[in-house]
Every structure is written in structure tokens, then in C-alpha cells.
mmCIF file of C-alpha atoms in Angstrom:
data_model
loop_
_atom_site.group_PDB
_atom_site.id
_atom_site.type_symbol
_atom_site.label_atom_id
_atom_site.label_comp_id
_atom_site.label_asym_id
_atom_site.label_seq_id
_atom_site.Cartn_x
_atom_site.Cartn_y
_atom_site.Cartn_z
ATOM 1 C CA GLY A 1 0.000 0.000 0.000
ATOM 2 C CA LEU A 2 3.000 2.325 -0.172
ATOM 3 C CA TYR A 3 3.332 4.388 -3.380
ATOM 4 C CA LEU A 4 6.307 6.517 -4.358
ATOM 5 C CA ILE A 5 5.672 9.619 -6.447
ATOM 6 C CA GLY A 6 8.543 11.154 -8.361
ATOM 7 C CA ALA A 7 10.983 10.613 -11.185
ATOM 8 C CA ALA A 8 14.092 8.492 -10.996
ATOM 9 C CA SER A 9 15.133 9.174 -14.583
ATOM 10 C CA GLY A 10 17.292 12.193 -13.747
ATOM 11 C CA ARG A 11 15.749 14.362 -16.449
ATOM 12 C CA ASP A 12 13.561 17.396 -15.782
ATOM 13 C CA LEU A 13 12.504 16.194 -12.345
ATOM 14 C CA ILE A 14 10.423 19.230 -11.518
ATOM 15 C CA LYS A 15 8.535 19.271 -14.840
ATOM 16 C CA LEU A 16 7.790 15.539 -14.623
ATOM 17 C CA GLY A 17 6.685 15.994 -11.012
ATOM 18 C CA MET A 18 4.281 18.800 -11.964
ATOM 19 C CA ASN A 19 0.792 17.796 -10.829
ATOM 20 C CA GLN A 20 2.043 14.228 -10.413
ATOM 21 C CA GLY A 21 0.755 13.716 -6.879
ATOM 22 C CA PHE A 22 -2.785 14.565 -7.951
ATOM 23 C CA GLU A 23 -2.521 12.357 -11.051
ATOM 24 C CA VAL A 24 -1.242 9.356 -9.083
ATOM 25 C CA VAL A 25 -3.931 9.629 -6.397
ATOM 26 C CA GLU A 26 -6.669 9.929 -9.030
ATOM 27 C CA HIS A 27 -5.229 6.916 -10.891
ATOM 28 C CA LEU A 28 -5.149 4.844 -7.680
ATOM 29 C CA MET A 29 -8.778 5.813 -7.052
ATOM 30 C CA GLY A 30 -9.636 4.459 -10.520
ATOM 31 C CA ARG A 31 -10.505 7.842 -12.023
ATOM 32 C CA GLU A 32 -9.358 9.175 -15.391
ATOM 33 C CA VAL A 33 -7.205 12.293 -15.235
ATOM 34 C CA ASP A 34 -5.603 14.285 -18.030
ATOM 35 C CA PRO A 35 -1.839 14.807 -17.797
ATOM 36 C CA ALA A 36 -0.863 18.344 -16.803
ATOM 37 C CA ASP A 37 0.511 19.108 -20.285
ATOM 38 C CA GLU A 38 -2.574 17.830 -22.184
ATOM 39 C CA ALA A 39 -4.145 21.211 -23.045
ATOM 40 C CA VAL A 40 -0.827 22.778 -24.064
ATOM 41 C CA LEU A 41 0.076 19.849 -26.308
ATOM 42 C CA LYS A 42 -3.349 19.794 -27.961
ATOM 43 C CA ASP A 43 -2.693 23.419 -28.948
ATOM 44 C CA ARG A 44 0.792 22.481 -30.219
ATOM 45 C CA LEU A 45 -0.587 19.591 -32.339
ATOM 46 C CA PRO A 46 -3.777 21.154 -33.761
ATOM 47 C CA TYR A 47 -4.067 19.234 -37.043
ATOM 48 C CA TRP A 48 -4.664 15.812 -35.523
ATOM 49 C CA GLU A 49 -7.653 14.367 -33.671
ATOM 50 C CA GLY A 50 -8.049 12.748 -30.271
ATOM 51 C CA THR A 51 -6.090 12.915 -27.056
ATOM 52 C CA VAL A 52 -2.440 13.924 -27.103
ATOM 53 C CA ARG A 53 -1.522 10.242 -26.738
ATOM 54 C CA GLU A 54 -3.611 9.433 -29.862
ATOM 55 C CA ARG A 55 -2.116 12.352 -31.794
ATOM 56 C CA ILE A 56 1.404 11.233 -30.908
ATOM 57 C CA GLN A 57 0.585 7.647 -31.928
ATOM 58 C CA THR A 58 -0.678 8.911 -35.309
ATOM 59 C CA LEU A 59 2.567 10.842 -35.833
ATOM 60 C CA ARG A 60 4.722 7.898 -34.721
ATOM 61 C CA LYS A 61 3.060 5.707 -37.381
ATOM 62 C CA ARG A 62 3.837 8.253 -40.106
ATOM 63 C CA VAL A 63 7.303 9.471 -39.070
ATOM 64 C CA PRO A 64 10.044 6.857 -38.498
ATOM 65 C CA LEU A 65 12.142 9.312 -36.473
ATOM 66 C CA LEU A 66 9.309 9.774 -33.980
ATOM 67 C CA ALA A 67 8.602 6.032 -33.838
ATOM 68 C CA VAL A 68 11.964 5.363 -32.149
ATOM 69 C CA ALA A 69 11.320 7.732 -29.215
ATOM 70 C CA ASP A 70 8.949 7.001 -26.354
ATOM 71 C CA GLU A 71 5.792 8.986 -25.680
ATOM 72 C CA GLN A 72 7.180 10.984 -22.751
ATOM 73 C CA GLN A 73 10.236 12.039 -24.775
ATOM 74 C CA LEU A 74 7.938 13.211 -27.570
ATOM 75 C CA ARG A 75 5.633 15.045 -25.166
ATOM 76 C CA ASP A 76 8.671 16.930 -23.842
ATOM 77 C CA THR A 77 9.848 17.713 -27.394
ATOM 78 C CA PHE A 78 6.437 18.879 -28.604
ATOM 79 C CA LEU A 79 6.182 21.355 -25.727
ATOM 80 C CA SER A 80 8.816 23.405 -27.595
ATOM 81 C CA ALA A 81 7.741 22.587 -31.159
ATOM 82 C CA ARG A 82 5.280 24.321 -33.436
ATOM 83 C CA VAL A 83 3.353 23.039 -36.451
ATOM 84 C CA ARG A 84 3.085 25.253 -39.523
ATOM 85 C CA GLU A 85 1.447 24.897 -42.898
ATOM 86 C CA TYR A 86 3.072 26.241 -46.044
ATOM 87 C CA ARG A 87 1.403 27.000 -49.381
ATOM 88 C CA ASP A 88 2.571 25.500 -52.661
ATOM 89 C CA GLY A 89 5.872 27.092 -53.684
ATOM 90 C CA GLU A 90 6.355 28.904 -50.378
ATOM 91 C CA ILE A 91 9.944 29.157 -49.146
ATOM 92 C CA ILE A 92 10.456 27.339 -45.839
ATOM 93 C CA ILE A 93 14.157 28.077 -45.347
ATOM 94 C CA ARG A 94 16.728 29.772 -47.576
ATOM 95 C CA GLN A 95 20.250 28.694 -48.385
ATOM 96 C CA ASN A 96 22.747 30.544 -46.151
ATOM 97 C CA ASP A 97 20.133 31.429 -43.488
ATOM 98 C CA TYR A 98 21.370 31.188 -39.910
ATOM 99 C CA THR A 99 18.258 29.436 -38.603
ATOM 100 C CA SER A 100 18.617 26.173 -36.686
ATOM 101 C CA ASP A 101 15.156 24.583 -36.376
ATOM 102 C CA PHE A 102 14.876 20.901 -37.224
ATOM 103 C CA LEU A 103 11.961 20.222 -39.580
ATOM 104 C CA ILE A 104 9.809 17.091 -39.897
ATOM 105 C CA ILE A 105 7.430 16.762 -42.844
ATOM 106 C CA ALA A 106 4.062 15.699 -41.409
ATOM 107 C CA ALA A 107 2.138 16.118 -44.691
ATOM 108 C CA GLY A 108 2.985 17.185 -48.224
ATOM 109 C CA ARG A 109 6.373 17.376 -49.923
ATOM 110 C CA VAL A 110 9.455 19.588 -49.812
ATOM 111 C CA GLU A 111 11.946 20.283 -52.594
ATOM 112 C CA LEU A 112 15.513 21.150 -51.654
ATOM 113 C CA TRP A 113 17.369 23.495 -54.016
ATOM 114 C CA LYS A 114 21.000 24.540 -53.896
ATOM 115 C CA ARG A 115 22.836 27.322 -55.682
ATOM 116 C CA PRO A 116 26.403 26.163 -56.315
ATOM 117 C CA GLU A 117 29.137 28.737 -55.878
ATOM 118 C CA GLN A 118 29.828 30.997 -58.851
ATOM 119 C CA THR A 119 26.534 30.202 -60.580
ATOM 120 C CA THR A 120 23.221 32.017 -60.765
ATOM 121 C CA ALA A 121 20.916 29.023 -61.210
ATOM 122 C CA ASP A 122 19.499 26.849 -58.454
ATOM 123 C CA VAL A 123 19.817 23.076 -58.800
ATOM 124 C CA LYS A 124 17.210 20.723 -57.357
ATOM 125 C CA ILE A 125 19.023 18.279 -55.075
ATOM 126 C CA ALA A 126 16.176 16.345 -53.465
ATOM 127 C CA GLU A 127 12.447 15.982 -52.990
ATOM 128 C CA LEU A 128 11.332 14.775 -49.573
ATOM 129 C CA THR A 129 7.934 13.305 -48.771
ATOM 130 C CA ALA A 130 5.894 13.081 -45.569
ATOM 131 C CA GLY A 131 7.703 11.181 -42.832
ATOM 132 C CA ASN A 132 11.112 12.609 -43.743
ATOM 133 C CA PHE A 133 13.025 15.390 -42.029
ATOM 134 C CA PHE A 134 15.587 18.031 -42.931
ATOM 135 C CA GLY A 135 17.673 20.645 -41.191
ATOM 136 C CA GLU A 136 20.125 18.136 -39.740
ATOM 137 C CA MET A 137 23.069 19.737 -41.586
ATOM 138 C CA SER A 138 22.699 23.016 -39.652
ATOM 139 C CA LEU A 139 21.754 21.146 -36.487
ATOM 140 C CA ILE A 140 24.899 19.033 -36.396
ATOM 141 C CA SER A 141 27.428 21.337 -38.035
ATOM 142 C CA GLY A 142 26.128 24.590 -36.520
ATOM 143 C CA ARG A 143 26.567 26.271 -39.893
ATOM 144 C CA ARG A 144 24.253 28.195 -42.155
ATOM 145 C CA ARG A 145 21.562 26.403 -44.172
ATOM 146 C CA THR A 146 23.061 24.514 -47.084
ATOM 147 C CA ALA A 147 19.953 24.573 -49.294
ATOM 148 C CA THR A 148 16.656 26.324 -49.909
ATOM 149 C CA ALA A 149 13.501 24.363 -49.066
ATOM 150 C CA ARG A 150 10.212 24.949 -50.891
ATOM 151 C CA ALA A 151 6.794 23.468 -50.217
ATOM 152 C CA VAL A 152 5.246 21.338 -52.953
ATOM 153 C CA GLY A 153 1.502 21.612 -52.533
ATOM 154 C CA VAL A 154 0.125 22.372 -49.079
ATOM 155 C CA THR A 155 2.805 21.125 -46.699
ATOM 156 C CA ARG A 156 2.641 20.721 -42.941
ATOM 157 C CA LEU A 157 5.882 20.794 -40.944
ATOM 158 C CA ILE A 158 6.706 20.152 -37.315
ATOM 159 C CA GLU A 159 9.391 22.713 -36.482
ATOM 160 C CA ILE A 160 11.505 21.754 -33.493
ATOM 161 C CA PRO A 161 14.001 24.213 -31.968
ATOM 162 C CA ARG A 162 17.649 23.119 -31.915
ATOM 163 C CA LYS A 163 17.826 22.706 -28.148
ATOM 164 C CA ALA A 164 14.702 20.499 -28.041
ATOM 165 C CA ILE A 165 15.827 18.164 -30.853
ATOM 166 C CA LEU A 166 19.303 17.827 -29.311
ATOM 167 C CA LYS A 167 17.647 16.884 -26.024
ATOM 168 C CA LEU A 168 15.510 14.271 -27.809
ATOM 169 C CA MET A 169 18.572 12.868 -29.570
ATOM 170 C CA GLY A 170 20.374 12.648 -26.226
ATOM 171 C CA ALA A 171 17.473 10.768 -24.635
ATOM 172 C CA ALA A 172 16.632 8.508 -27.602
ATOM 173 C CA PRO A 173 19.787 6.935 -29.080
ATOM 174 C CA ARG A 174 17.907 5.419 -32.039
ATOM 175 C CA ALA A 175 16.621 8.876 -32.998
ATOM 176 C CA LYS A 176 20.181 10.204 -32.841
ATOM 177 C CA ALA A 177 21.349 7.329 -35.062
ATOM 178 C CA LEU A 178 18.709 8.178 -37.709
ATOM 179 C CA VAL A 179 19.633 11.875 -37.727
ATOM 180 C CA ASP A 180 23.374 11.087 -37.849
ATOM 181 C CA GLN A 181 22.844 8.644 -40.716
ATOM 182 C CA ALA A 182 20.874 11.214 -42.720
ATOM 183 C CA PHE A 183 23.569 13.829 -42.020
ATOM 184 C CA LEU A 184 26.354 11.531 -43.269
ATOM 185 C CA LEU A 185 24.502 10.407 -46.387
ATOM 186 C CA ARG A 186 23.489 13.930 -47.332
ATOM 187 C CA ALA A 187 26.954 15.339 -46.587
ATOM 188 C CA PHE A 188 28.597 12.702 -48.785
ATOM 189 C CA ARG A 189 26.141 13.408 -51.545
ATOM 190 C CA GLY A 190 26.358 17.178 -51.217
ATOM 191 C CA TYR A 191 30.100 17.588 -50.855
ATOM 192 C CA LEU A 192 31.820 14.531 -52.307
ATOM 193 C CA PHE A 193 29.444 12.970 -54.821
ATOM 194 C CA PRO A 194 26.996 15.668 -55.996
ATOM 195 C CA ASP A 195 26.026 13.725 -59.127
ATOM 196 C CA VAL A 196 25.030 10.540 -57.271
#
């Protein structure tokens, strides 16, 4: 009959403990209770239906990067994220910008264009579909954006600040492995083998 309330994970103890005593007592009494971050996360994930848990499950099914992190890690990440929709042809990021958000394509497509040095014409280097991500080059290297990204059709992106995605990568090693792999493959293609 003794219950311990708290977090032994060593990460964000105060935030995880927020409202936890109330939630645990209600759970032990057999009553449903919404997590303390439920309303905030519903606002952060407005394009999906259901509880936050259901919305996260929908995203995990569609985005392999999110599928390798647990629900609590994603709840923490989405507290800092925002979801934006872009119109067809709208510029999302520009080559040489100093922005550092990490972007996940939740719906639609994104074309990546690069302007090689000493030329005036952009070259299409990739087209990414829903479930993919980009922005890992600036995230990992800390440098300016290496390409311009444009929406193809109506495109919905989850934009995660640098600090939040680094925290997720630190807590979810499989997520870090996916981002690192994409970085290496795209760096090889972009710098060593541009015609491959």
C-alpha cells in the first residue's frame, strides 16, 4: 500500500513531477485524469484528432524518427515545437540562413534546391515526402543552411528548436542514429558525390 511519487530518470525532475501527486492519487482511485501538459500539447498539435496520446501515436506511425522515441520524450519535445502549414511554392528556409530549427514533414512534400558557388541558377538536389526530415546539416554542423527548401503543394511541418531536438537525440539513441545517418549520407552526396 506504499506508493512513491517522483521521477528516478534524472531528467527534468520538476517538470515531470508537476501535478504528479494529484494524477497518481486519481489513478489509484480508478478515475481518469488528463496529464498536466494535455491542453498545451493539444494546442501544439492542432491538425490531428483525439487525445495527445492518440495524436502522438498517429505521428509515430507516419514518421520513423518519432517512432523510435517514447511517448514521454515526444511530449517533452512537442512542448517546444510548433506546427506550420506552407502554401505550394512557399519558401520554408533559404540557403545561407542562420536558422537552426529541425523540420519534420508531417504532410505534403518539400523540394531542396542549392545554388552552387559561382553560378546564378538553383539546382534541385532532393524531394522529400511526408515522414522525412531536414535541417540536420545546420543542427549538427552549426553552420548556415546549405539549401533552400520549398513546399510542394500544401505542406505541414513540425518545427523543433535546436535545443529540443538535441535533447531528444540525447534521450533517444535510435533517434540520434537516424539523424546522424541522414547527415552523413546527405553530406557525402552534397560535398563529395553531388552527381550521385
